PDB file of C-alpha atoms in Angstrom:
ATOM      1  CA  UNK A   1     -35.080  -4.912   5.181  1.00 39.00           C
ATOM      2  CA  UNK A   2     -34.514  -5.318   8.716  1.00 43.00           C
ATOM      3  CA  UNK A   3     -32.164  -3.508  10.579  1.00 47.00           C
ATOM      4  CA  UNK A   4     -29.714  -5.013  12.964  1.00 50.00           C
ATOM      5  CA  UNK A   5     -28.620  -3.585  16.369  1.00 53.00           C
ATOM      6  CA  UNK A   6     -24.901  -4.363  17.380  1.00 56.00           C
ATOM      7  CA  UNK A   7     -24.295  -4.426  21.397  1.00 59.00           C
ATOM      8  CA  UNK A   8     -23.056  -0.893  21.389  1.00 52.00           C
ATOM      9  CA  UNK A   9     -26.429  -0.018  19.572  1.00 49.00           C
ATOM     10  CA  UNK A  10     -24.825   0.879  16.232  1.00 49.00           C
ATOM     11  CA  UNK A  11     -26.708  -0.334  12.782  1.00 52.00           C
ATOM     12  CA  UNK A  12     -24.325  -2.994  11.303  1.00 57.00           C
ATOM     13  CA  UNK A  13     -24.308  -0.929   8.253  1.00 57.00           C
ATOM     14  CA  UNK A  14     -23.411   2.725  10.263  1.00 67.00           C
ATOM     15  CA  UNK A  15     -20.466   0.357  12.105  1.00 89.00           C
ATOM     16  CA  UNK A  16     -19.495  -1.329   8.685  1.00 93.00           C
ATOM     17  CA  UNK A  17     -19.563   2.337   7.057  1.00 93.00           C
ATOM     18  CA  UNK A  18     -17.180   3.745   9.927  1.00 93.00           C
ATOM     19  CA  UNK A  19     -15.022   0.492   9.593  1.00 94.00           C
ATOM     20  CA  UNK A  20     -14.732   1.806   5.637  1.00 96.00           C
ATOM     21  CA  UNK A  21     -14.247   5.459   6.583  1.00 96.00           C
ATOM     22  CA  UNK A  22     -11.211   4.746   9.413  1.00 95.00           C
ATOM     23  CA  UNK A  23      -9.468   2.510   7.070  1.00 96.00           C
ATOM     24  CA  UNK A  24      -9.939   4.917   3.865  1.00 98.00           C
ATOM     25  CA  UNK A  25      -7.904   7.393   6.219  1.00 97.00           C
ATOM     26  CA  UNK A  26      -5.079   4.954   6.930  1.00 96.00           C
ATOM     27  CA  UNK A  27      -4.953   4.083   3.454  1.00 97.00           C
ATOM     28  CA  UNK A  28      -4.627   7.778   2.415  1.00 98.00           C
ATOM     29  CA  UNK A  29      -1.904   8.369   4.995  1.00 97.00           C
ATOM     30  CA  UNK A  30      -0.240   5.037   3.890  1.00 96.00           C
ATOM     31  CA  UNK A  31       0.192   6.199   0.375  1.00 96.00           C
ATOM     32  CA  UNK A  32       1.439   9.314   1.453  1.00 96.00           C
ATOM     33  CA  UNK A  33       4.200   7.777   3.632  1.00 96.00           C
ATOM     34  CA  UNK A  34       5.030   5.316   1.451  1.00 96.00           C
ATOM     35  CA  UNK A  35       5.262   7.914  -1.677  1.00 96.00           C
ATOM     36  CA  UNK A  36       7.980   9.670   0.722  1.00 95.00           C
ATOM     37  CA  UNK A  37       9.545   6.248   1.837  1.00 95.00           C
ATOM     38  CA  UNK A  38       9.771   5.188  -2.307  1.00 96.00           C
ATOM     39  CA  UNK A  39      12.128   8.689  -2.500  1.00 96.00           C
ATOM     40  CA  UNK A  40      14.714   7.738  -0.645  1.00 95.00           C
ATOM     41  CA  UNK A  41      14.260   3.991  -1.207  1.00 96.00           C
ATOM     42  CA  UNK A  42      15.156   4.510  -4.788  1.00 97.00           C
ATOM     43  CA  UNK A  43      17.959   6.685  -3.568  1.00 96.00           C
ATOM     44  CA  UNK A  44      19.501   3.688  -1.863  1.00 95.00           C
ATOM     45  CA  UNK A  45      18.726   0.969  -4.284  1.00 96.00           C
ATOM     46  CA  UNK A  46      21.665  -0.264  -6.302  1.00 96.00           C
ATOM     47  CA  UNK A  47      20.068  -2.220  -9.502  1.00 96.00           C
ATOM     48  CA  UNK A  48      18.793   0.038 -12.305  1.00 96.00           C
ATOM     49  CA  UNK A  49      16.030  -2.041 -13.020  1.00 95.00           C
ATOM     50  CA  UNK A  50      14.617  -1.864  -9.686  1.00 97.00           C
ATOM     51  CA  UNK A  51      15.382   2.153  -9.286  1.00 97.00           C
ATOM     52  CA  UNK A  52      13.454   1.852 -12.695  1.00 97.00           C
ATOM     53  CA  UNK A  53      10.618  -0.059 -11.245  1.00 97.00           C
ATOM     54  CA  UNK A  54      10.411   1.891  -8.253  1.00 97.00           C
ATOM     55  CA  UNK A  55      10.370   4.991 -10.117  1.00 98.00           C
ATOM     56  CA  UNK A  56       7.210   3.766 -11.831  1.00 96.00           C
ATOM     57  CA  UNK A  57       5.801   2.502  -8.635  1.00 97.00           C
ATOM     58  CA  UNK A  58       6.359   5.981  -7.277  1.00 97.00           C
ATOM     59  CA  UNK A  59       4.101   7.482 -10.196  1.00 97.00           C
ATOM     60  CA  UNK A  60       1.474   5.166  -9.202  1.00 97.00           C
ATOM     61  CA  UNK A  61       1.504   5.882  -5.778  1.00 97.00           C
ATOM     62  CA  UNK A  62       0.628   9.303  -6.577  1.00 98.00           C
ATOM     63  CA  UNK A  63      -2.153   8.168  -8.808  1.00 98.00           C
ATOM     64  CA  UNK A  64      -3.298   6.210  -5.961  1.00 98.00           C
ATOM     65  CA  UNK A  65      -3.111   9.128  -3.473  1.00 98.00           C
ATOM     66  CA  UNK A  66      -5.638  10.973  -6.297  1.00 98.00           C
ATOM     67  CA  UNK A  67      -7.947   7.441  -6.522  1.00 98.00           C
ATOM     68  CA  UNK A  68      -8.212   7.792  -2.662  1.00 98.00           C
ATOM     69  CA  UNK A  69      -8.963  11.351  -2.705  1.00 98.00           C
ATOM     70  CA  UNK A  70     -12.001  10.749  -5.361  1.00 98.00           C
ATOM     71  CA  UNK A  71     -13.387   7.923  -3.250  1.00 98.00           C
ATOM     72  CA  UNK A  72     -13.570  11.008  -0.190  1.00 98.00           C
ATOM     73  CA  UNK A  73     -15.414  12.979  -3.207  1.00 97.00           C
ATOM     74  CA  UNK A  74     -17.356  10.163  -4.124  1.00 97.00           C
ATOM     75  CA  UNK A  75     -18.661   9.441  -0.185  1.00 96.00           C
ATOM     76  CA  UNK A  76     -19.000  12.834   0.472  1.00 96.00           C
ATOM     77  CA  UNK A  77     -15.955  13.490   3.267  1.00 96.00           C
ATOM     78  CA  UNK A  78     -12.997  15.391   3.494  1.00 97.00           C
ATOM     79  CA  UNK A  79     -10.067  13.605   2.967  1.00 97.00           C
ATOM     80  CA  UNK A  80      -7.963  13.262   6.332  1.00 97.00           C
ATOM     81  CA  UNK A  81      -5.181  11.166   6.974  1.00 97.00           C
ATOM     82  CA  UNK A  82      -5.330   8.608   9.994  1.00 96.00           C
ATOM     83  CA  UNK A  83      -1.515   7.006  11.104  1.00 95.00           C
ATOM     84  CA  UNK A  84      -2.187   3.894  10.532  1.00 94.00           C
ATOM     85  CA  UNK A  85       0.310   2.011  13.266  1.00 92.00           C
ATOM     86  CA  UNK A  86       0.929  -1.610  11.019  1.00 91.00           C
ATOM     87  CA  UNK A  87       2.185   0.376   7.899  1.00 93.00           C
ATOM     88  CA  UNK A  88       4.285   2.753  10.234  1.00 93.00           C
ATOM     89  CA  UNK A  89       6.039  -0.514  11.571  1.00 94.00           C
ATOM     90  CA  UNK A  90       6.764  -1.235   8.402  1.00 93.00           C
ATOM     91  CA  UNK A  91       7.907   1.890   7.010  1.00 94.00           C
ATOM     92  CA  UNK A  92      10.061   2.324  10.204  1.00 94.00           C
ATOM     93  CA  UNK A  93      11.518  -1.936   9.699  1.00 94.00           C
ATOM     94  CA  UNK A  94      12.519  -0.640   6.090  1.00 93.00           C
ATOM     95  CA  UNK A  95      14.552   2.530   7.104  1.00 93.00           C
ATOM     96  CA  UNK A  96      16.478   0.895   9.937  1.00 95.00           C
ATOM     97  CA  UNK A  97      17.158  -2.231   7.159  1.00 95.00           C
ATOM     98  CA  UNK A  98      18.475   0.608   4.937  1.00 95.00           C
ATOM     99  CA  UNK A  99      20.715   2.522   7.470  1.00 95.00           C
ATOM    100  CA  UNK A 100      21.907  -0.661   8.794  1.00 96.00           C
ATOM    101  CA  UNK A 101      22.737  -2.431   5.212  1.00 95.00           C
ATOM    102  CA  UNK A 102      26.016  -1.339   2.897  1.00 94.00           C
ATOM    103  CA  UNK A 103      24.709  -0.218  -0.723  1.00 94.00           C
ATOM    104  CA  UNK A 104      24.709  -3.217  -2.910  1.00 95.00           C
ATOM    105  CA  UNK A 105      22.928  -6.334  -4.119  1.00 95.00           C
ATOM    106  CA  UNK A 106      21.726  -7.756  -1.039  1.00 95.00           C
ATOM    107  CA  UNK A 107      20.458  -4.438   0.578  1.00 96.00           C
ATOM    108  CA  UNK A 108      18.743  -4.671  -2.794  1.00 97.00           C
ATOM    109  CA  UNK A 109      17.357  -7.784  -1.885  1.00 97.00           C
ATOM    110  CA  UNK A 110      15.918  -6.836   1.290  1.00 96.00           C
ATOM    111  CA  UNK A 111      14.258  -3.883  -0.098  1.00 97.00           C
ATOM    112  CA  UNK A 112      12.815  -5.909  -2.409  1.00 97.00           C
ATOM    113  CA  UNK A 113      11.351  -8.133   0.646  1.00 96.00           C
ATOM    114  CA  UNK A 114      10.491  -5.369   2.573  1.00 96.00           C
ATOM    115  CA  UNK A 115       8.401  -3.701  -0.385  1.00 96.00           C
ATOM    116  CA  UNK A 116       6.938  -7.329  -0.687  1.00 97.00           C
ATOM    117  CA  UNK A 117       5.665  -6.977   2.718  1.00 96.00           C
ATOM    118  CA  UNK A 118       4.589  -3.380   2.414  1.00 95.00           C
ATOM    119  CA  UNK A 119       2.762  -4.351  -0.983  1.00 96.00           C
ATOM    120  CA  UNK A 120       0.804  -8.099   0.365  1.00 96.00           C
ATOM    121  CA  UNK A 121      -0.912  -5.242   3.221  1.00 96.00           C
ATOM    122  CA  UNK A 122      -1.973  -3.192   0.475  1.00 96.00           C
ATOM    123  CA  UNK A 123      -3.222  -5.697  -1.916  1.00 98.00           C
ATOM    124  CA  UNK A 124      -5.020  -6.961   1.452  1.00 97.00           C
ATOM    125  CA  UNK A 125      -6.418  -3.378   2.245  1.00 97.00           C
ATOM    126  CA  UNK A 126      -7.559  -2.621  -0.865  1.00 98.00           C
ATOM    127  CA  UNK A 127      -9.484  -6.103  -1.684  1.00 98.00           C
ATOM    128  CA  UNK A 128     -10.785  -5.395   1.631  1.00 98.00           C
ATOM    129  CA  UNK A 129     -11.755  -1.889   0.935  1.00 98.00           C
ATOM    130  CA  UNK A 130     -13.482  -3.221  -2.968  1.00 98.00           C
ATOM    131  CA  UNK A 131     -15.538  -5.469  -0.948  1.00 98.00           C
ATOM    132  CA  UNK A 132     -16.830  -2.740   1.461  1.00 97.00           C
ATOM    133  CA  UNK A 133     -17.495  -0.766  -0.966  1.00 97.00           C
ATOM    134  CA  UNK A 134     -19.596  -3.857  -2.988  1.00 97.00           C
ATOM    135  CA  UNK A 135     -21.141  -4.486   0.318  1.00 96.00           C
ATOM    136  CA  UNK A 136     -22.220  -0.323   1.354  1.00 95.00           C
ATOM    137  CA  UNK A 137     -23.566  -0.257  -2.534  1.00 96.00           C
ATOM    138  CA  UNK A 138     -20.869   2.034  -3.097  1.00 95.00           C
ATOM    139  CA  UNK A 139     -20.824   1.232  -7.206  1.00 93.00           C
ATOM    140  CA  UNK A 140     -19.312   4.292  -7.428  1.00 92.00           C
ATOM    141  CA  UNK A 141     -15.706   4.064  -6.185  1.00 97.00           C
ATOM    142  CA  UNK A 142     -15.487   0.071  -6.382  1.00 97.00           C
ATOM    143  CA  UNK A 143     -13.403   0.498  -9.868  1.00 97.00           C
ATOM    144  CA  UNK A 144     -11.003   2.446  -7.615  1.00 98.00           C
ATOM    145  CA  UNK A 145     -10.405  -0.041  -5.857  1.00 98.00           C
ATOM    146  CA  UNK A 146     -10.415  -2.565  -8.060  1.00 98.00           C
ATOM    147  CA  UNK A 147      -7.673  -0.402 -10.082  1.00 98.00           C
ATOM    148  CA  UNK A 148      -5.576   0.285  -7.214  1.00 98.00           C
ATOM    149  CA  UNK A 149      -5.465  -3.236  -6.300  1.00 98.00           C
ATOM    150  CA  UNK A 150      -4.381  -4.804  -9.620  1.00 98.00           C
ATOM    151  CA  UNK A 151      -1.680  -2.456  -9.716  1.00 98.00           C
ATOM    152  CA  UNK A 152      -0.369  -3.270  -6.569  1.00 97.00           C
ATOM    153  CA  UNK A 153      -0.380  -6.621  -7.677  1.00 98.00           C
ATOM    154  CA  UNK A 154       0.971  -6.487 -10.894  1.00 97.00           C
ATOM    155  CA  UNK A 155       3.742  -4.046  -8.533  1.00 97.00           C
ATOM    156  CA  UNK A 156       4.158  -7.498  -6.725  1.00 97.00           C
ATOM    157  CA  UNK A 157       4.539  -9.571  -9.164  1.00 97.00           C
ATOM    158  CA  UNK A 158       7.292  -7.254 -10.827  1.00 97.00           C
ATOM    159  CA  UNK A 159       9.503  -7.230  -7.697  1.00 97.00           C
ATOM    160  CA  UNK A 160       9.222 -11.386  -7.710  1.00 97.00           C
ATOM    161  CA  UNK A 161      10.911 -11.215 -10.986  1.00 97.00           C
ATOM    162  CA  UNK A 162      13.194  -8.782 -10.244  1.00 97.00           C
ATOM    163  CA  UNK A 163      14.275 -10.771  -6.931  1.00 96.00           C
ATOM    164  CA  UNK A 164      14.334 -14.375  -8.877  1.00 96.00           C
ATOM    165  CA  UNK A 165      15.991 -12.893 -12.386  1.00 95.00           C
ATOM    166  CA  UNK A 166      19.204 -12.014 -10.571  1.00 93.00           C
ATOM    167  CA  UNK A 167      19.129  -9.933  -7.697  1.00 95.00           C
ATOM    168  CA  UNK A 168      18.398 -12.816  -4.947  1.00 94.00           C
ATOM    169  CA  UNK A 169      21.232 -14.887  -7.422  1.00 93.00           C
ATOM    170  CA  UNK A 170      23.528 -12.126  -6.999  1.00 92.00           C
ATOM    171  CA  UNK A 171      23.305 -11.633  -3.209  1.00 91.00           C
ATOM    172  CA  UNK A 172      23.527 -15.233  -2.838  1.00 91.00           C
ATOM    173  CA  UNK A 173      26.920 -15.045  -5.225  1.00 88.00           C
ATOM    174  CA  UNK A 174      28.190 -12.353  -2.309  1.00 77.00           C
ATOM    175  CA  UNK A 175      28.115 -15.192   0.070  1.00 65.00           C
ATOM    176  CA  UNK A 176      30.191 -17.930  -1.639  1.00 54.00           C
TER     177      UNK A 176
END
């Protein structure tokens, strides 16, 4: 196997490796901002099946917090967190939405997007992540991933149904 120089005279598998490693560490401090952002989120949510569904989708954040600490483990790194500045937009979007919204059915409703938004970057990071992992032979951690990433999904898809069902109805009722 050959081995290819990049231009700053890095092995494309040492720069793809790094790539992985700084984007493990944003994904470990996304989880744990998010886990903190999910408190007070279902603090300020108004429909009991969402509060529901975000209090399950708090449990799994912490699960996913421990999945990213056994893929440090697995690589053989300490696990370190790394801001990672799109998420932190996000997270920041989502608490001025909250103190600038009354409590009700259509702050509800923007939660709901704003999760939506926060959730599409994390199914993105994590496919991304799977592949990296497929790609540094990684075998290892790939499930992880691959479990991480269907539950985000499956998180997703939840919210959707939440949203269409009735709370996008009812904040559209608040209008008429």
């Amino acid at each position: 196997m050959q081995t290819v120089i990049n231009k700053h005279g890095y092995e494309q598998a040492e720069a793809l490796r790094g790539l992985f490693e700084r984007q493990l560490k944003e994904l470990y401090w996304a989880e744990a901002v998010l886990a903190d952002m999910l408190k007070n989120v279902i603090l300020q949510s108004y429909s009991k099946d969402l509060i529901s569904l975000l209090e399950k989708h708090l449990t799994q954040t912490y699960i996913h917090t421990s999945r990213l600490e056994q893929v440090f483990t697995s690589i053989g790194i300490t696990p370190e967190k790394q801001v990672y500045p799109a998420v932190n937009c996000l997270i920041e979007d989502a608490a001025q939405f909250i103190h600038d919204t009354s409590p009700g059915i259509v702050r509800d409703a923007g939660i709901i997007a704003l999760l939506q938004k926060l959730k599409h970057h994390q199914i993105a990071c994590y496919g991304t992540m799977r592949a990296y992992a497929i790609a540094l032979r990684e075998e290892g951690i790939v499930l992880l991933f691959e479990q991480t990433l269907q539950e985000e999904k499956g998180i997703d898809l939840l919210l959707t149904a939440i949203a269409e069902s009735h709370i996008n109805i009812e904040a559209a009722d608040k209008e008429i």
